[in-house]
Amino acid sequence: MKQVTIYDIAKEAKVSAATVSRVLNNTAPVKESTRSKIMQIIHKYQFQPNALARSLLKKETGTIGVIMPDITNPFFPEVFSGIDRAASEMGYTFFLCDTLGDTRKESQYLHMLREKQVDGILFLGGRINLSKCDPELAEEVVETASRIPTVLINGNLPGTSLHRVILNEAKGAEMATQFLIDAGHRSIAFIAGNEEMTTTAQKVRAFRRVMKKNGLEAAKDSVLYGDYSMASGESSMEKILARRERPTAVFCVNDLTAVGALKAAMKAGVSVPDEVSVIGFDDIPLASAIYPELTTVSQRMDLLGGTGVQVLHKMILKEKVKMLTVIEPELVVRNSTRNLR
Amino acid sequence: MKQVTIYDIAKEAKVSAATVSRVLNNTAPVKESTRSKIMQIIHKYQFQPNALARSLLKKETGTIGVIMPDITNPFFPEVFSGIDRAASEMGYTFFLCDTLGDTRKESQYLHMLREKQVDGILFLGGRINLSKCDPELAEEVVETASRIPTVLINGNLPGTSLHRVILNEAKGAEMATQFLIDAGHRSIAFIAGNEEMTTTAQKVRAFRRVMKKNGLEAAKDSVLYGDYSMASGESSMEKILARRERPTAVFCVNDLTAVGALKAAMKAGVSVPDEVSVIGFDDIPLASAIYPELTTVSQRMDLLGGTGVQVLHKMILKEKVKMLTVIEPELVVRNSTRNLR
């Protein structure tokens, strides 16, 4: 049976959850007739607010701010879903703040979230993904984190010590590159994102490292920079296909870019995976919804978001929690890659 | 030249926007050295806070709550982007509340947003899209709207009089159906969403109306219900392709469903558009990023979100504004449909 929450009690009594809370915790006077109606419903369901719900109702606001750079990139809504699902039992509501990666908007949101007295902040993207972050911007996050529990998801601010939950992106890029090499590919291109962002920089380094380890050359032009969008994947793939010597496989910094790359190949009449293999990164729902279904590296977005909010929840309850939690990526082999052996 | 905002002033003076506001509006004491630094920067840029910025800084919290049902459906992030872009000049920050279409979560968010004293609420999806909404749930929105300016985007609560901004979805469905008929299609299937939601019901009615007007039969099994997801589009299309007599065209309730339908066709070796035409609805970025590019009906999400926040902004400023604003859809013809004539 589904557990009864104070929201159910409130609904049935036709009062607000705050009123139910007042009755339960005796924190403020409630009209006698209302109180007795609420108590009847509480007895009817043998409702017992748990310690957590009690703490939420008594002390905290029950809201968490989630700062992310681009909700039109499906990776972020998926992480948010993971956060939401994992936290549904905890009774939090979430304010999602879309920053467009604009550090000024990030500052505004940090300011607003403090003003609104959220219980905690989950920070994704933007300044925490810059290879070189302005010390003032880093300091702003440190300052906020000293007042409000804050967790960085998939990011870092060098020189600071903040709680972080990350997917091992370098490892994921190594897995993808090694998978292609093991399948017999010798000439591999990498469609990357912005050069100054760690999510690209880490993967590019891992790609070059694995190529070298296998005695293969990753020529300078084997890495094409872009901006993580489908359009960027399409135009990079067009450039690759126009080359006199085409690679037999293309590794893409994320699935959106890979979808764009697939489109460019189809438009050019180049068969995937028969003539060129394509591998993505993230495993957004789209990856398995297109044809051919995309081989990719799963960022386990559900687990990433869920772990982030669990770490934050412990911090809010002042429990001990590790500074760094690392989630391991998974290779998901589908139909966009071909074994040449 | 980009207009200087109080955030720029604040950044350059290394103070918060609130401090700049205090100096501008003389609402609270500010240390003399800080005041003079701020005034110097204000003079340097000849900064003049406009009436709007002034009102925001003085009276309101500068935050707007956006309630939406599913941020993993790209339609909603795109509308949100439209809201954000249009409002960037207005100085608002947005709290995005994802409800998963769960009416209880909607109630929680309405409650939180009131508690957080947002200046306004934009409401999308969930209860405002139900053909039959529980009067208590409707009353909750009316109650909130009596205290906080509220705009419904693409929805309605029958029996209430709330401000609304809608895209003419029925008209869009008529345009799509007529377009297919004009291209010579006689047998057309419709992959719909949930039957009890107005966004499906309106389109199904429009589809049947236009078929009838053209003397064509829309048999009962020509409409397949689902849930707006890619998976739902794929499985509905599989059923359609398995029929002894296949339609020559399939109209999909949204682009996600259409992407799923395209995948089912490719998997079955059925060429789109040569053997079957597919038309979508929404014009999300994915529509033009896949191959073949999708013919669709644009919901003009940017304009829809932008108009929503403009209407809300006028309400916040207590200016007069129409109760109902209707945006007209646009047919976008790409490569997933074929002319049979």
PDB file of C-alpha atoms in Angstrom, chain A residues 63-71 75-77 79-80 83 93-115 118 120-129 137 140-142 144-145 148-155 157 305 312, chain B residues 71 80 84 93-96:
ATOM      1  CA  THR A  63      13.164  22.921  -1.198  1.00  0.00           C
ATOM      2  CA  ILE A  64      16.331  22.255  -3.152  1.00  0.00           C
ATOM      3  CA  GLY A  65      17.725  24.408  -5.934  1.00  0.00           C
ATOM      4  CA  VAL A  66      19.141  22.654  -8.997  1.00  0.00           C
ATOM      5  CA  ILE A  67      21.377  24.821 -11.159  1.00  0.00           C
ATOM      6  CA  MET A  68      22.012  23.515 -14.675  1.00  0.00           C
ATOM      7  CA  PRO A  69      23.285  25.012 -17.902  1.00  0.00           C
ATOM      8  CA  ASP A  70      20.878  23.944 -20.642  1.00  0.00           C
ATOM      9  CA  ILE A  71      17.574  22.199 -20.197  1.00  0.00           C
ATOM     10  CA  PHE A  75      21.243  15.029 -20.685  1.00  0.00           C
ATOM     11  CA  PHE A  76      20.263  17.580 -18.036  1.00  0.00           C
ATOM     12  CA  PRO A  77      16.520  16.797 -17.855  1.00  0.00           C
ATOM     13  CA  VAL A  79      19.785  13.861 -14.567  1.00  0.00           C
ATOM     14  CA  PHE A  80      17.012  15.996 -13.106  1.00  0.00           C
ATOM     15  CA  ILE A  83      17.214  13.551  -8.797  1.00  0.00           C
ATOM     16  CA  THR A  93      10.423  19.982  -4.004  1.00  0.00           C
ATOM     17  CA  PHE A  94      12.932  21.248  -6.547  1.00  0.00           C
ATOM     18  CA  PHE A  95      13.503  24.613  -8.105  1.00  0.00           C
ATOM     19  CA  LEU A  96      15.258  24.149 -11.387  1.00  0.00           C
ATOM     20  CA  CYS A  97      17.413  27.050 -12.481  1.00  0.00           C
ATOM     21  CA  ASP A  98      18.480  27.156 -16.139  1.00  0.00           C
ATOM     22  CA  THR A  99      21.583  29.272 -16.572  1.00  0.00           C
ATOM     23  CA  LEU A 100      22.376  28.823 -20.267  1.00  0.00           C
ATOM     24  CA  GLY A 101      25.931  28.379 -18.985  1.00  0.00           C
ATOM     25  CA  ASP A 102      26.018  32.138 -18.425  1.00  0.00           C
ATOM     26  CA  THR A 103      28.087  32.748 -15.311  1.00  0.00           C
ATOM     27  CA  ARG A 104      26.111  35.900 -14.569  1.00  0.00           C
ATOM     28  CA  LYS A 105      22.861  33.970 -14.489  1.00  0.00           C
ATOM     29  CA  GLU A 106      24.542  31.420 -12.248  1.00  0.00           C
ATOM     30  CA  SER A 107      25.431  34.224  -9.849  1.00  0.00           C
ATOM     31  CA  GLN A 108      21.848  35.498  -9.917  1.00  0.00           C
ATOM     32  CA  TYR A 109      20.518  32.050  -9.114  1.00  0.00           C
ATOM     33  CA  LEU A 110      22.999  31.478  -6.304  1.00  0.00           C
ATOM     34  CA  HIS A 111      21.813  34.779  -4.902  1.00  0.00           C
ATOM     35  CA  MET A 112      18.098  33.948  -5.292  1.00  0.00           C
ATOM     36  CA  LEU A 113      18.461  30.484  -3.809  1.00  0.00           C
ATOM     37  CA  ARG A 114      20.095  31.932  -0.731  1.00  0.00           C
ATOM     38  CA  GLU A 115      17.383  34.525  -0.472  1.00  0.00           C
ATOM     39  CA  VAL A 118      16.584  26.525   0.092  1.00  0.00           C
ATOM     40  CA  GLY A 120      20.475  22.623  -0.441  1.00  0.00           C
ATOM     41  CA  ILE A 121      21.894  23.234  -3.903  1.00  0.00           C
ATOM     42  CA  LEU A 122      22.878  20.845  -6.679  1.00  0.00           C
ATOM     43  CA  PHE A 123      25.193  22.531  -9.180  1.00  0.00           C
ATOM     44  CA  LEU A 124      25.702  21.232 -12.724  1.00  0.00           C
ATOM     45  CA  GLY A 125      27.593  22.650 -15.687  1.00  0.00           C
ATOM     46  CA  GLY A 126      28.744  26.186 -16.358  1.00  0.00           C
ATOM     47  CA  ARG A 127      31.628  27.430 -14.264  1.00  0.00           C
ATOM     48  CA  ILE A 128      32.233  24.036 -12.633  1.00  0.00           C
ATOM     49  CA  ASN A 129      33.072  22.599 -16.064  1.00  0.00           C
ATOM     50  CA  LEU A 137      33.326  32.809  -9.546  1.00  0.00           C
ATOM     51  CA  GLU A 140      31.078  32.661  -4.911  1.00  0.00           C
ATOM     52  CA  VAL A 141      30.230  28.951  -4.886  1.00  0.00           C
ATOM     53  CA  VAL A 142      32.490  28.308  -1.881  1.00  0.00           C
ATOM     54  CA  THR A 144      27.353  29.809  -0.797  1.00  0.00           C
ATOM     55  CA  ALA A 145      28.410  26.279   0.161  1.00  0.00           C
ATOM     56  CA  ILE A 148      23.911  26.076   2.292  1.00  0.00           C
ATOM     57  CA  PRO A 149      24.812  22.409   1.684  1.00  0.00           C
ATOM     58  CA  THR A 150      25.990  22.255  -1.917  1.00  0.00           C
ATOM     59  CA  VAL A 151      26.965  19.349  -4.173  1.00  0.00           C
ATOM     60  CA  LEU A 152      28.706  19.677  -7.536  1.00  0.00           C
ATOM     61  CA  ILE A 153      27.546  17.083 -10.062  1.00  0.00           C
ATOM     62  CA  ASN A 154      30.033  16.196 -12.823  1.00  0.00           C
ATOM     63  CA  GLY A 155      32.232  19.150 -12.154  1.00  0.00           C
ATOM     64  CA  LEU A 157      36.383  23.923  -8.895  1.00  0.00           C
ATOM     65  CA  GLY A 305      21.267  12.547 -10.216  1.00  0.00           C
ATOM     66  CA  LEU A 312      23.026  16.396  -0.454  1.00  0.00           C
TER      67      LEU A 312
ATOM     68  CA  ILE B  71      11.062  18.356 -18.766  1.00  0.00           C
ATOM     69  CA  PHE B  80      10.921  27.438 -21.257  1.00  0.00           C
ATOM     70  CA  ASP B  84      13.715  32.825 -20.620  1.00  0.00           C
ATOM     71  CA  THR B  93      14.789  34.675 -12.619  1.00  0.00           C
ATOM     72  CA  PHE B  94      12.726  31.518 -13.053  1.00  0.00           C
ATOM     73  CA  PHE B  95      12.055  28.580 -10.811  1.00  0.00           C
ATOM     74  CA  LEU B  96      11.156  25.629 -12.941  1.00  0.00           C
TER      75      LEU B  96
END
